[in-house]
Amino acid sequence: MTLQAKLDAFKADFEAGKPPYNVPPTVIETMHRATAELIASGAADRALRAGDMAPSFQLADASGQIHASADLLAKGPLVISFYRGVWCPYCNMELQALQDALPSFDALGASLVAVSPQTAANSRKSVTKNALGFPILVDPHNDVAAAFGLRFALPDYLVDLYKALKNDLPAFNGDPSWTLPMPARFVIGQDETILYAEVNPDYTRRPEAADMLPAIRRAALLSA
């Protein structure tokens, strides 16, 4: 089953109000409204895309070790997944799909990192929950996400809904701003050029990990 098929199956059950979530229709309507408004805003079109230069960064992983993009690119191509947090089931399914693809990335000499605004403690939960063999980097205040054009502020009505659902983003992220990154994947060549970019204002839509392989192969050839 493809990643998107798994996401679609989960979404169907979630929106049907099935256990364990038991979500009422009014919640689904509010989430649909927020997604539709983010799509209509054109925010995804303003994010970095293939051909742009990738911003450099230095971020700590869940254990406090610093990972610099320059050091990662010195080894080969870099694959980055920006995701919302361990509280997001769609994000966890994507992380699992990336873990399944990790041997293919390794074989091409590419490094894989995930980036989230959540605290280090929650990143550790992500690593454990999804049995990951790649690091999750902590992006305080979504600053690196913003550099890639991914950060957005939740509308007030969605903040109210999250509060009602006990989805306390300021606590998850250690940041009072109520911002998130749009889920996104990038493949970056060793010259810091973005070779692949996929940004999803609809968080229930994610590309397959294999979709990045042609760009990674191209990057590997360019650096050979």
PDB file of C-alpha atoms in Angstrom:
ATOM      1  CA  MET A   1       0.000   0.000   0.000  1.00  0.00           C
ATOM      2  CA  THR A   2       1.319   3.448  -0.907  1.00  0.00           C
ATOM      3  CA  LEU A   3       1.793   6.132   1.715  1.00  0.00           C
ATOM      4  CA  GLN A   4      -1.044   8.193   0.262  1.00  0.00           C
ATOM      5  CA  ALA A   5      -3.361   5.179   0.325  1.00  0.00           C
ATOM      6  CA  LYS A   6      -2.582   4.730   4.019  1.00  0.00           C
ATOM      7  CA  LEU A   7      -3.201   8.418   4.667  1.00  0.00           C
ATOM      8  CA  ASP A   8      -6.488   8.302   2.751  1.00  0.00           C
ATOM      9  CA  ALA A   9      -7.656   5.245   4.710  1.00  0.00           C
ATOM     10  CA  PHE A  10      -6.843   6.928   8.014  1.00  0.00           C
ATOM     11  CA  LYS A  11      -8.563  10.149   6.911  1.00  0.00           C
ATOM     12  CA  ALA A  12     -11.711   8.267   5.933  1.00  0.00           C
ATOM     13  CA  ASP A  13     -11.936   6.613   9.350  1.00  0.00           C
ATOM     14  CA  PHE A  14     -11.094   9.839  11.180  1.00  0.00           C
ATOM     15  CA  GLU A  15     -13.688  11.880   9.320  1.00  0.00           C
ATOM     16  CA  ALA A  16     -16.292   9.142   9.797  1.00  0.00           C
ATOM     17  CA  GLY A  17     -15.916   9.671  13.549  1.00  0.00           C
ATOM     18  CA  LYS A  18     -14.584   6.196  14.232  1.00  0.00           C
ATOM     19  CA  PRO A  19     -12.742   5.316  17.477  1.00  0.00           C
ATOM     20  CA  PRO A  20     -10.383   6.173  19.017  1.00  0.00           C
ATOM     21  CA  TYR A  21     -10.841   9.768  17.838  1.00  0.00           C
ATOM     22  CA  ASN A  22     -14.669   9.960  17.730  1.00  0.00           C
ATOM     23  CA  VAL A  23     -14.484  13.391  16.138  1.00  0.00           C
ATOM     24  CA  PRO A  24     -17.796  15.212  15.528  1.00  0.00           C
ATOM     25  CA  PRO A  25     -18.605  16.669  12.075  1.00  0.00           C
ATOM     26  CA  THR A  26     -18.196  20.255  13.289  1.00  0.00           C
ATOM     27  CA  VAL A  27     -14.508  19.598  14.000  1.00  0.00           C
ATOM     28  CA  ILE A  28     -13.988  18.159  10.522  1.00  0.00           C
ATOM     29  CA  GLU A  29     -15.720  21.178   8.962  1.00  0.00           C
ATOM     30  CA  THR A  30     -13.421  23.559  10.820  1.00  0.00           C
ATOM     31  CA  MET A  31     -10.319  21.641   9.741  1.00  0.00           C
ATOM     32  CA  HIS A  32     -11.521  21.605   6.128  1.00  0.00           C
ATOM     33  CA  ARG A  33     -12.096  25.365   6.289  1.00  0.00           C
ATOM     34  CA  ALA A  34      -8.587  26.035   7.569  1.00  0.00           C
ATOM     35  CA  THR A  35      -7.008  23.811   4.919  1.00  0.00           C
ATOM     36  CA  ALA A  36      -9.039  25.406   2.133  1.00  0.00           C
ATOM     37  CA  GLU A  37      -8.045  28.886   3.302  1.00  0.00           C
ATOM     38  CA  LEU A  38      -4.348  27.973   3.463  1.00  0.00           C
ATOM     39  CA  ILE A  39      -4.501  26.548  -0.057  1.00  0.00           C
ATOM     40  CA  ALA A  40      -6.327  29.646  -1.328  1.00  0.00           C
ATOM     41  CA  SER A  41      -3.766  31.944   0.307  1.00  0.00           C
ATOM     42  CA  GLY A  42      -1.103  30.784  -2.152  1.00  0.00           C
ATOM     43  CA  ALA A  43       1.388  30.278   0.687  1.00  0.00           C
ATOM     44  CA  ALA A  44       2.713  27.056  -0.855  1.00  0.00           C
ATOM     45  CA  ASP A  45       3.446  28.876  -4.126  1.00  0.00           C
ATOM     46  CA  ARG A  46       5.697  31.289  -2.251  1.00  0.00           C
ATOM     47  CA  ALA A  47       7.822  28.520  -0.695  1.00  0.00           C
ATOM     48  CA  LEU A  48      11.222  27.651  -2.093  1.00  0.00           C
ATOM     49  CA  ARG A  49      11.148  25.414  -5.140  1.00  0.00           C
ATOM     50  CA  ALA A  50      13.476  23.430  -7.372  1.00  0.00           C
ATOM     51  CA  GLY A  51      16.213  25.674  -8.741  1.00  0.00           C
ATOM     52  CA  ASP A  52      16.333  27.913  -5.662  1.00  0.00           C
ATOM     53  CA  MET A  53      19.292  27.946  -3.298  1.00  0.00           C
ATOM     54  CA  ALA A  54      18.625  26.256   0.038  1.00  0.00           C
ATOM     55  CA  PRO A  55      19.169  28.262   3.233  1.00  0.00           C
ATOM     56  CA  SER A  56      21.949  26.988   5.466  1.00  0.00           C
ATOM     57  CA  PHE A  57      21.096  25.943   9.008  1.00  0.00           C
ATOM     58  CA  GLN A  58      22.420  24.480  12.239  1.00  0.00           C
ATOM     59  CA  LEU A  59      19.886  22.598  14.343  1.00  0.00           C
ATOM     60  CA  ALA A  60      20.117  20.245  17.309  1.00  0.00           C
ATOM     61  CA  ASP A  61      18.627  16.772  17.252  1.00  0.00           C
ATOM     62  CA  ALA A  62      16.631  15.218  20.075  1.00  0.00           C
ATOM     63  CA  SER A  63      19.818  14.413  22.003  1.00  0.00           C
ATOM     64  CA  GLY A  64      21.297  17.887  21.611  1.00  0.00           C
ATOM     65  CA  GLN A  65      23.813  17.059  18.870  1.00  0.00           C
ATOM     66  CA  ILE A  66      24.166  19.872  16.335  1.00  0.00           C
ATOM     67  CA  HIS A  67      23.662  19.074  12.654  1.00  0.00           C
ATOM     68  CA  ALA A  68      24.867  21.719  10.195  1.00  0.00           C
ATOM     69  CA  SER A  69      23.565  21.632   6.646  1.00  0.00           C
ATOM     70  CA  ALA A  70      27.064  22.383   5.347  1.00  0.00           C
ATOM     71  CA  ASP A  71      28.444  19.289   7.088  1.00  0.00           C
ATOM     72  CA  LEU A  72      25.611  17.103   5.818  1.00  0.00           C
ATOM     73  CA  LEU A  73      26.062  18.349   2.245  1.00  0.00           C
ATOM     74  CA  ALA A  74      29.795  17.697   2.433  1.00  0.00           C
ATOM     75  CA  LYS A  75      28.887  13.994   2.587  1.00  0.00           C
ATOM     76  CA  GLY A  76      26.440  13.997  -0.330  1.00  0.00           C
ATOM     77  CA  PRO A  77      22.882  15.054  -1.225  1.00  0.00           C
ATOM     78  CA  LEU A  78      20.544  16.075   1.579  1.00  0.00           C
ATOM     79  CA  VAL A  79      16.898  15.060   1.963  1.00  0.00           C
ATOM     80  CA  ILE A  80      14.803  17.161   4.358  1.00  0.00           C
ATOM     81  CA  SER A  81      11.273  16.484   5.565  1.00  0.00           C
ATOM     82  CA  PHE A  82       9.506  19.299   7.413  1.00  0.00           C
ATOM     83  CA  TYR A  83       6.631  18.009   9.527  1.00  0.00           C
ATOM     84  CA  ARG A  84       4.222  19.258  12.173  1.00  0.00           C
ATOM     85  CA  GLY A  85       4.870  17.058  15.184  1.00  0.00           C
ATOM     86  CA  VAL A  86       4.443  13.733  16.941  1.00  0.00           C
ATOM     87  CA  TRP A  87       0.805  14.654  17.655  1.00  0.00           C
ATOM     88  CA  CYS A  88      -0.005  14.501  13.904  1.00  0.00           C
ATOM     89  CA  PRO A  89      -0.852  10.953  12.711  1.00  0.00           C
ATOM     90  CA  TYR A  90      -0.312  11.899   9.064  1.00  0.00           C
ATOM     91  CA  CYS A  91       3.214  13.052   9.923  1.00  0.00           C
ATOM     92  CA  ASN A  92       3.988   9.824  11.755  1.00  0.00           C
ATOM     93  CA  MET A  93       2.900   7.764   8.750  1.00  0.00           C
ATOM     94  CA  GLU A  94       5.147   9.842   6.529  1.00  0.00           C
ATOM     95  CA  LEU A  95       8.114   9.384   8.882  1.00  0.00           C
ATOM     96  CA  GLN A  96       7.553   5.626   8.769  1.00  0.00           C
ATOM     97  CA  ALA A  97       7.528   5.719   4.961  1.00  0.00           C
ATOM     98  CA  LEU A  98      10.792   7.669   4.966  1.00  0.00           C
ATOM     99  CA  GLN A  99      12.292   5.123   7.341  1.00  0.00           C
ATOM    100  CA  ASP A 100      11.321   2.358   4.898  1.00  0.00           C
ATOM    101  CA  ALA A 101      13.079   4.285   2.113  1.00  0.00           C
ATOM    102  CA  LEU A 102      16.197   5.020   4.170  1.00  0.00           C
ATOM    103  CA  PRO A 103      18.260   2.131   2.679  1.00  0.00           C
ATOM    104  CA  SER A 104      17.618   3.530  -0.806  1.00  0.00           C
ATOM    105  CA  PHE A 105      18.781   6.980   0.288  1.00  0.00           C
ATOM    106  CA  ASP A 106      21.845   5.512   2.027  1.00  0.00           C
ATOM    107  CA  ALA A 107      22.775   3.572  -1.109  1.00  0.00           C
ATOM    108  CA  LEU A 108      22.940   6.854  -3.044  1.00  0.00           C
ATOM    109  CA  GLY A 109      25.039   8.569  -0.379  1.00  0.00           C
ATOM    110  CA  ALA A 110      22.228  10.887   0.707  1.00  0.00           C
ATOM    111  CA  SER A 111      21.604  12.085   4.257  1.00  0.00           C
ATOM    112  CA  LEU A 112      18.024  12.239   5.553  1.00  0.00           C
ATOM    113  CA  VAL A 113      16.809  14.533   8.326  1.00  0.00           C
ATOM    114  CA  ALA A 114      13.360  15.530   9.533  1.00  0.00           C
ATOM    115  CA  VAL A 115      12.680  19.007  10.917  1.00  0.00           C
ATOM    116  CA  SER A 116       9.910  19.929  13.348  1.00  0.00           C
ATOM    117  CA  PRO A 117       9.174  22.848  15.674  1.00  0.00           C
ATOM    118  CA  GLN A 118       8.401  20.478  18.559  1.00  0.00           C
ATOM    119  CA  THR A 119      10.601  20.306  21.646  1.00  0.00           C
ATOM    120  CA  ALA A 120      13.494  17.873  21.965  1.00  0.00           C
ATOM    121  CA  ALA A 121      11.454  15.681  24.306  1.00  0.00           C
ATOM    122  CA  ASN A 122       8.699  15.362  21.708  1.00  0.00           C
ATOM    123  CA  SER A 123      11.255  14.693  18.992  1.00  0.00           C
ATOM    124  CA  ARG A 124      12.576  11.820  21.095  1.00  0.00           C
ATOM    125  CA  LYS A 125       9.008  10.501  21.210  1.00  0.00           C
ATOM    126  CA  SER A 126       8.850  10.725  17.409  1.00  0.00           C
ATOM    127  CA  VAL A 127      12.071   8.749  17.028  1.00  0.00           C
ATOM    128  CA  THR A 128      10.903   6.054  19.442  1.00  0.00           C
ATOM    129  CA  LYS A 129       7.290   5.900  18.252  1.00  0.00           C
ATOM    130  CA  ASN A 130       8.302   5.492  14.615  1.00  0.00           C
ATOM    131  CA  ALA A 131      11.523   3.478  15.151  1.00  0.00           C
ATOM    132  CA  LEU A 132      13.545   5.970  13.147  1.00  0.00           C
ATOM    133  CA  GLY A 133      17.129   5.548  12.049  1.00  0.00           C
ATOM    134  CA  PHE A 134      17.548   9.194  11.027  1.00  0.00           C
ATOM    135  CA  PRO A 135      17.623  12.330  13.175  1.00  0.00           C
ATOM    136  CA  ILE A 136      14.766  14.673  13.940  1.00  0.00           C
ATOM    137  CA  LEU A 137      16.026  18.235  14.209  1.00  0.00           C
ATOM    138  CA  VAL A 138      14.396  20.791  16.496  1.00  0.00           C
ATOM    139  CA  ASP A 139      13.489  24.052  14.727  1.00  0.00           C
ATOM    140  CA  PRO A 140      12.688  26.609  17.470  1.00  0.00           C
ATOM    141  CA  HIS A 141       9.981  29.097  16.447  1.00  0.00           C
ATOM    142  CA  ASN A 142       9.873  27.454  12.980  1.00  0.00           C
ATOM    143  CA  ASP A 143      12.726  29.759  11.944  1.00  0.00           C
ATOM    144  CA  VAL A 144      14.294  27.357   9.437  1.00  0.00           C
ATOM    145  CA  ALA A 145      10.845  26.470   8.134  1.00  0.00           C
ATOM    146  CA  ALA A 146      10.290  30.197   7.621  1.00  0.00           C
ATOM    147  CA  ALA A 147      13.544  30.463   5.655  1.00  0.00           C
ATOM    148  CA  PHE A 148      12.177  27.779   3.311  1.00  0.00           C
ATOM    149  CA  GLY A 149       8.857  29.655   3.082  1.00  0.00           C
ATOM    150  CA  LEU A 150       6.853  27.095   5.067  1.00  0.00           C
ATOM    151  CA  ARG A 151       5.854  28.803   8.317  1.00  0.00           C
ATOM    152  CA  PHE A 152       2.276  29.973   8.740  1.00  0.00           C
ATOM    153  CA  ALA A 153       0.159  31.176  11.652  1.00  0.00           C
ATOM    154  CA  LEU A 154      -2.973  29.264  12.560  1.00  0.00           C
ATOM    155  CA  PRO A 155      -6.178  31.320  12.243  1.00  0.00           C
ATOM    156  CA  ASP A 156      -7.860  32.213  15.516  1.00  0.00           C
ATOM    157  CA  TYR A 157     -10.779  29.823  15.010  1.00  0.00           C
ATOM    158  CA  LEU A 158      -8.361  26.922  14.479  1.00  0.00           C
ATOM    159  CA  VAL A 159      -6.411  27.917  17.589  1.00  0.00           C
ATOM    160  CA  ASP A 160      -9.698  27.782  19.518  1.00  0.00           C
ATOM    161  CA  LEU A 161     -10.412  24.309  18.119  1.00  0.00           C
ATOM    162  CA  TYR A 162      -6.941  23.013  18.984  1.00  0.00           C
ATOM    163  CA  LYS A 163      -7.360  24.343  22.510  1.00  0.00           C
ATOM    164  CA  ALA A 164     -10.721  22.594  22.815  1.00  0.00           C
ATOM    165  CA  LEU A 165      -9.110  19.349  21.623  1.00  0.00           C
ATOM    166  CA  LYS A 166      -6.266  19.761  24.149  1.00  0.00           C
ATOM    167  CA  ASN A 167      -3.789  19.999  21.268  1.00  0.00           C
ATOM    168  CA  ASP A 168      -1.596  22.566  23.008  1.00  0.00           C
ATOM    169  CA  LEU A 169       0.917  23.617  20.361  1.00  0.00           C
ATOM    170  CA  PRO A 170       2.706  26.142  22.614  1.00  0.00           C
ATOM    171  CA  ALA A 171       3.413  23.283  25.050  1.00  0.00           C
ATOM    172  CA  PHE A 172       4.386  20.859  22.264  1.00  0.00           C
ATOM    173  CA  ASN A 173       6.716  23.386  20.674  1.00  0.00           C
ATOM    174  CA  GLY A 174       7.883  25.455  23.635  1.00  0.00           C
ATOM    175  CA  ASP A 175       6.762  28.491  21.650  1.00  0.00           C
ATOM    176  CA  PRO A 176       3.663  30.658  22.220  1.00  0.00           C
ATOM    177  CA  SER A 177       3.265  31.695  18.588  1.00  0.00           C
ATOM    178  CA  TRP A 178       0.776  29.066  17.308  1.00  0.00           C
ATOM    179  CA  THR A 179       2.685  28.585  14.061  1.00  0.00           C
ATOM    180  CA  LEU A 180       3.343  25.423  12.068  1.00  0.00           C
ATOM    181  CA  PRO A 181       5.278  24.475   8.954  1.00  0.00           C
ATOM    182  CA  MET A 182       3.434  23.306   5.886  1.00  0.00           C
ATOM    183  CA  PRO A 183       4.590  19.702   5.415  1.00  0.00           C
ATOM    184  CA  ALA A 184       7.346  19.682   2.791  1.00  0.00           C
ATOM    185  CA  ARG A 185      10.120  17.576   1.312  1.00  0.00           C
ATOM    186  CA  PHE A 186      13.318  18.864  -0.304  1.00  0.00           C
ATOM    187  CA  VAL A 187      16.271  17.244  -2.039  1.00  0.00           C
ATOM    188  CA  ILE A 188      19.331  19.490  -1.977  1.00  0.00           C
ATOM    189  CA  GLY A 189      22.456  19.005  -4.067  1.00  0.00           C
ATOM    190  CA  GLN A 190      25.951  19.495  -2.719  1.00  0.00           C
ATOM    191  CA  ASP A 191      26.096  22.951  -4.309  1.00  0.00           C
ATOM    192  CA  GLU A 192      23.065  23.878  -2.115  1.00  0.00           C
ATOM    193  CA  THR A 193      20.684  23.953  -5.097  1.00  0.00           C
ATOM    194  CA  ILE A 194      17.228  22.558  -4.416  1.00  0.00           C
ATOM    195  CA  LEU A 195      16.638  19.737  -6.905  1.00  0.00           C
ATOM    196  CA  TYR A 196      13.225  18.597  -5.638  1.00  0.00           C
ATOM    197  CA  ALA A 197      10.568  20.448  -3.667  1.00  0.00           C
ATOM    198  CA  GLU A 198       7.099  19.318  -2.610  1.00  0.00           C
ATOM    199  CA  VAL A 199       5.054  21.551  -0.301  1.00  0.00           C
ATOM    200  CA  ASN A 200       1.620  20.499   0.951  1.00  0.00           C
ATOM    201  CA  PRO A 201      -0.801  23.108   2.332  1.00  0.00           C
ATOM    202  CA  ASP A 202      -3.176  20.141   2.728  1.00  0.00           C
ATOM    203  CA  TYR A 203      -1.469  18.185   5.503  1.00  0.00           C
ATOM    204  CA  THR A 204      -3.331  14.992   4.524  1.00  0.00           C
ATOM    205  CA  ARG A 205      -1.470  14.884   1.182  1.00  0.00           C
ATOM    206  CA  ARG A 206       2.132  13.665   1.085  1.00  0.00           C
ATOM    207  CA  PRO A 207       4.381  12.452  -1.753  1.00  0.00           C
ATOM    208  CA  GLU A 208       5.814   8.963  -1.867  1.00  0.00           C
ATOM    209  CA  ALA A 209       9.390   8.655  -0.633  1.00  0.00           C
ATOM    210  CA  ALA A 210      10.326   7.075  -3.973  1.00  0.00           C
ATOM    211  CA  ASP A 211       9.316  10.299  -5.732  1.00  0.00           C
ATOM    212  CA  MET A 212      12.560  11.845  -4.475  1.00  0.00           C
ATOM    213  CA  LEU A 213      14.870   9.126  -5.808  1.00  0.00           C
ATOM    214  CA  PRO A 214      15.351  10.572  -9.337  1.00  0.00           C
ATOM    215  CA  ALA A 215      16.503  13.891  -7.855  1.00  0.00           C
ATOM    216  CA  ILE A 216      18.791  12.102  -5.387  1.00  0.00           C
ATOM    217  CA  ARG A 217      20.307  10.065  -8.228  1.00  0.00           C
ATOM    218  CA  ARG A 218      20.843  13.252 -10.229  1.00  0.00           C
ATOM    219  CA  ALA A 219      22.490  14.882  -7.236  1.00  0.00           C
ATOM    220  CA  ALA A 220      24.713  11.860  -6.702  1.00  0.00           C
ATOM    221  CA  LEU A 221      25.835  11.989 -10.341  1.00  0.00           C
ATOM    222  CA  LEU A 222      26.569  15.705 -10.153  1.00  0.00           C
ATOM    223  CA  SER A 223      28.752  15.176  -7.096  1.00  0.00           C
ATOM    224  CA  ALA A 224      30.577  12.119  -8.446  1.00  0.00           C
TER     225      ALA A 224
END
